[in-house]
mmCIF file of C-alpha atoms in Angstrom:
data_model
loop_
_atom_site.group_PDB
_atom_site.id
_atom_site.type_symbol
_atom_site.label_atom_id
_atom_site.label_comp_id
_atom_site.label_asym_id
_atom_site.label_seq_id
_atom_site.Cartn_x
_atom_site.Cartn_y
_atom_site.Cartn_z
ATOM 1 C CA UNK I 1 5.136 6.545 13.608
ATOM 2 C CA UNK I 2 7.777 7.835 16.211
ATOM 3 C CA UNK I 3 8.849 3.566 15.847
ATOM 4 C CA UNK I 4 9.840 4.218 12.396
ATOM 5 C CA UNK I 5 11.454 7.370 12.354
ATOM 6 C CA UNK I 6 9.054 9.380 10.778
ATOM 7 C CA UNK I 7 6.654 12.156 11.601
ATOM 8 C CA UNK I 8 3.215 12.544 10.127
ATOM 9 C CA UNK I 9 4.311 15.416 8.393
ATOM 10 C CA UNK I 10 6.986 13.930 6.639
ATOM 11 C CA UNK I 11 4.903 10.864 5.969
ATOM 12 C CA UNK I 12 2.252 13.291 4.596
ATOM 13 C CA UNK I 13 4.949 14.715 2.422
ATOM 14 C CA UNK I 14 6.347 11.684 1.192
ATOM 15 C CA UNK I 15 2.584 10.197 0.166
ATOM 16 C CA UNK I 16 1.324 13.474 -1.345
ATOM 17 C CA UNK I 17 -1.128 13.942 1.659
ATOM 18 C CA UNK I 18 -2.203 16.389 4.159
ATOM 19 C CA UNK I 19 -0.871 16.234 8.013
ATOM 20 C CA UNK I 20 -4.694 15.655 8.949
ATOM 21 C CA UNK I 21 -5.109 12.922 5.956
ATOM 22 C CA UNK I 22 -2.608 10.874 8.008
ATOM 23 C CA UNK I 23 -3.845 12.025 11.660
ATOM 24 C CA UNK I 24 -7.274 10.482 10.310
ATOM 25 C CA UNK I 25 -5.576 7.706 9.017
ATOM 26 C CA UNK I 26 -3.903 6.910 12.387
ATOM 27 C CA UNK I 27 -6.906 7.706 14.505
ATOM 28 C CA UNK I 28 -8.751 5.092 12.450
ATOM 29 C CA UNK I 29 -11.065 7.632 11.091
ATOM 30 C CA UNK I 30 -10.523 6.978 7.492
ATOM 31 C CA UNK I 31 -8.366 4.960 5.152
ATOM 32 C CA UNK I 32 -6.031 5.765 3.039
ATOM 33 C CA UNK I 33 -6.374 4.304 -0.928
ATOM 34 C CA UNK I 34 -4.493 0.901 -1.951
ATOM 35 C CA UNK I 35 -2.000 3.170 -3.459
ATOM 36 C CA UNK I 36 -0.718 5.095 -0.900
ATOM 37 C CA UNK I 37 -1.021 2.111 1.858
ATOM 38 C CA UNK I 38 0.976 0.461 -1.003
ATOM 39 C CA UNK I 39 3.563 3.610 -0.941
ATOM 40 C CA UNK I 40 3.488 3.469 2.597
ATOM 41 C CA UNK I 41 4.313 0.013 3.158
ATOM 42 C CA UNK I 42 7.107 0.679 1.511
ATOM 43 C CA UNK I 43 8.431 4.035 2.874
ATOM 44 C CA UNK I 44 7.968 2.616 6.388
ATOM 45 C CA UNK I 45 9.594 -0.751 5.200
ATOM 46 C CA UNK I 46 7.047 -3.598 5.918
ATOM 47 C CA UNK I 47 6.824 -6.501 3.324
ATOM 48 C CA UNK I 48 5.091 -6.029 0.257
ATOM 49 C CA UNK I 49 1.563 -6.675 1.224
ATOM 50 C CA UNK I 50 1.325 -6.052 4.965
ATOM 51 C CA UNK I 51 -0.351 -3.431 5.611
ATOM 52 C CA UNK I 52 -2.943 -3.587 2.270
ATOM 53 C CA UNK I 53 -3.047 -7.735 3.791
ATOM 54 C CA UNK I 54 -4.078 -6.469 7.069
ATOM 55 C CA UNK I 55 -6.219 -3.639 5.761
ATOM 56 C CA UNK I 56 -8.155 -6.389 3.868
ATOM 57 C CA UNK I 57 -6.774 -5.380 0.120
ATOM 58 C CA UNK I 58 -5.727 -8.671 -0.600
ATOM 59 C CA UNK I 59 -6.870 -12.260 -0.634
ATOM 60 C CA UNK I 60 -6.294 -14.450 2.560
ATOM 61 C CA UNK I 61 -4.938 -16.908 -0.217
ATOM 62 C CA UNK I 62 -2.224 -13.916 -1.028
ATOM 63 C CA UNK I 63 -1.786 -13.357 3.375
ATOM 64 C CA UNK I 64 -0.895 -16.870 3.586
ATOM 65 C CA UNK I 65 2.107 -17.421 1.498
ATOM 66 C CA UNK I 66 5.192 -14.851 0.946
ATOM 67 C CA UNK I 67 4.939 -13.594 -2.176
ATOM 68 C CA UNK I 68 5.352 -10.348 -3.561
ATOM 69 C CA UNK I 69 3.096 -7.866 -4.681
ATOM 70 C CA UNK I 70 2.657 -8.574 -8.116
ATOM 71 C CA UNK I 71 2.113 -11.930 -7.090
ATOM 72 C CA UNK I 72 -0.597 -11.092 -4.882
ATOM 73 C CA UNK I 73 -2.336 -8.790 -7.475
ATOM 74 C CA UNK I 74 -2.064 -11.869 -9.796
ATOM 75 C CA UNK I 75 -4.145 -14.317 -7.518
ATOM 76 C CA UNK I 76 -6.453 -11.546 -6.180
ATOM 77 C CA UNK I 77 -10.366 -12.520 -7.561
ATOM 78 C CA UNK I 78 -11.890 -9.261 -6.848
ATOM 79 C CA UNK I 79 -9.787 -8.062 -10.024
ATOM 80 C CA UNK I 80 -10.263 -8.472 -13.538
ATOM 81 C CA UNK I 81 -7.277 -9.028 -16.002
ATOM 82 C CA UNK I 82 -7.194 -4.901 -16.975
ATOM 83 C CA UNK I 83 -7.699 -4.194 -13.714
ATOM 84 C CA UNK I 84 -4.617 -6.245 -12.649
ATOM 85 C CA UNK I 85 -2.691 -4.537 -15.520
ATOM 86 C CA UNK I 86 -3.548 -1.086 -14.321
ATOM 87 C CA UNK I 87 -2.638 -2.203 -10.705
ATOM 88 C CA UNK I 88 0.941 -3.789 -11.858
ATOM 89 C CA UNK I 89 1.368 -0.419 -13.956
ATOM 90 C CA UNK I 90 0.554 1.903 -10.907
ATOM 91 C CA UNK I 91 2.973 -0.565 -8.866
ATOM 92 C CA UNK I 92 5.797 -0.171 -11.206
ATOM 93 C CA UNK I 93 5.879 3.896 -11.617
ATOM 94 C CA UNK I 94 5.397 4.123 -7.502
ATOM 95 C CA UNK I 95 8.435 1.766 -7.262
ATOM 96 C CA UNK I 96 10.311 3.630 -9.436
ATOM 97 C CA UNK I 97 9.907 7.120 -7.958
ATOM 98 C CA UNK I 98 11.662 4.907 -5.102
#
């Protein structure tokens, strides 16, 4: 954390979690959903897709190439075409609360 300039409280803050949600998350104790790793990937600035990629959220097809998210959420086979919607929706209004 201290690498990107943020504490876990202001991480916690910025994700709508608690100080000990993130603590967990860190200690490897529990995972956060695919929509806050999403958020988080990109208030700490990695690509789209590389922490959800190395969290296993995405298909090694997706890993392998750059592409962007809604890319990724297009090839992924573990989602069905509503599901995909839903996902692109959620995508859009967390990208737009920048």
């Amino acid at each position: 954390m201290r690498g990107r300039g943020v504490t876990q409280v202001e991480l916690a803050n910025l994700v709508g979690a608690s100080q000990a949600g993130v603590s967990s998350w860190l200690a490897g104790k529990t995972q956060p959903r695919i929509d806050t790793i999403w958020r988080l990937e990109e208030i700490l600035e990695f690509p789209p897709g590389g922490l959800s990629r190395m969290l296993g959220f995405l298909p090694i097809t997706a890993a392998r190439s750059a592409m962007d998210l809604n890319e990724a959420i297009d090839v992924d086979p573990a989602l069905s075409q509503p599901e995909k919607d839903v996902v692109h929706h959620l995508v859009t209004v967390l990208r737009s609360r920048g």
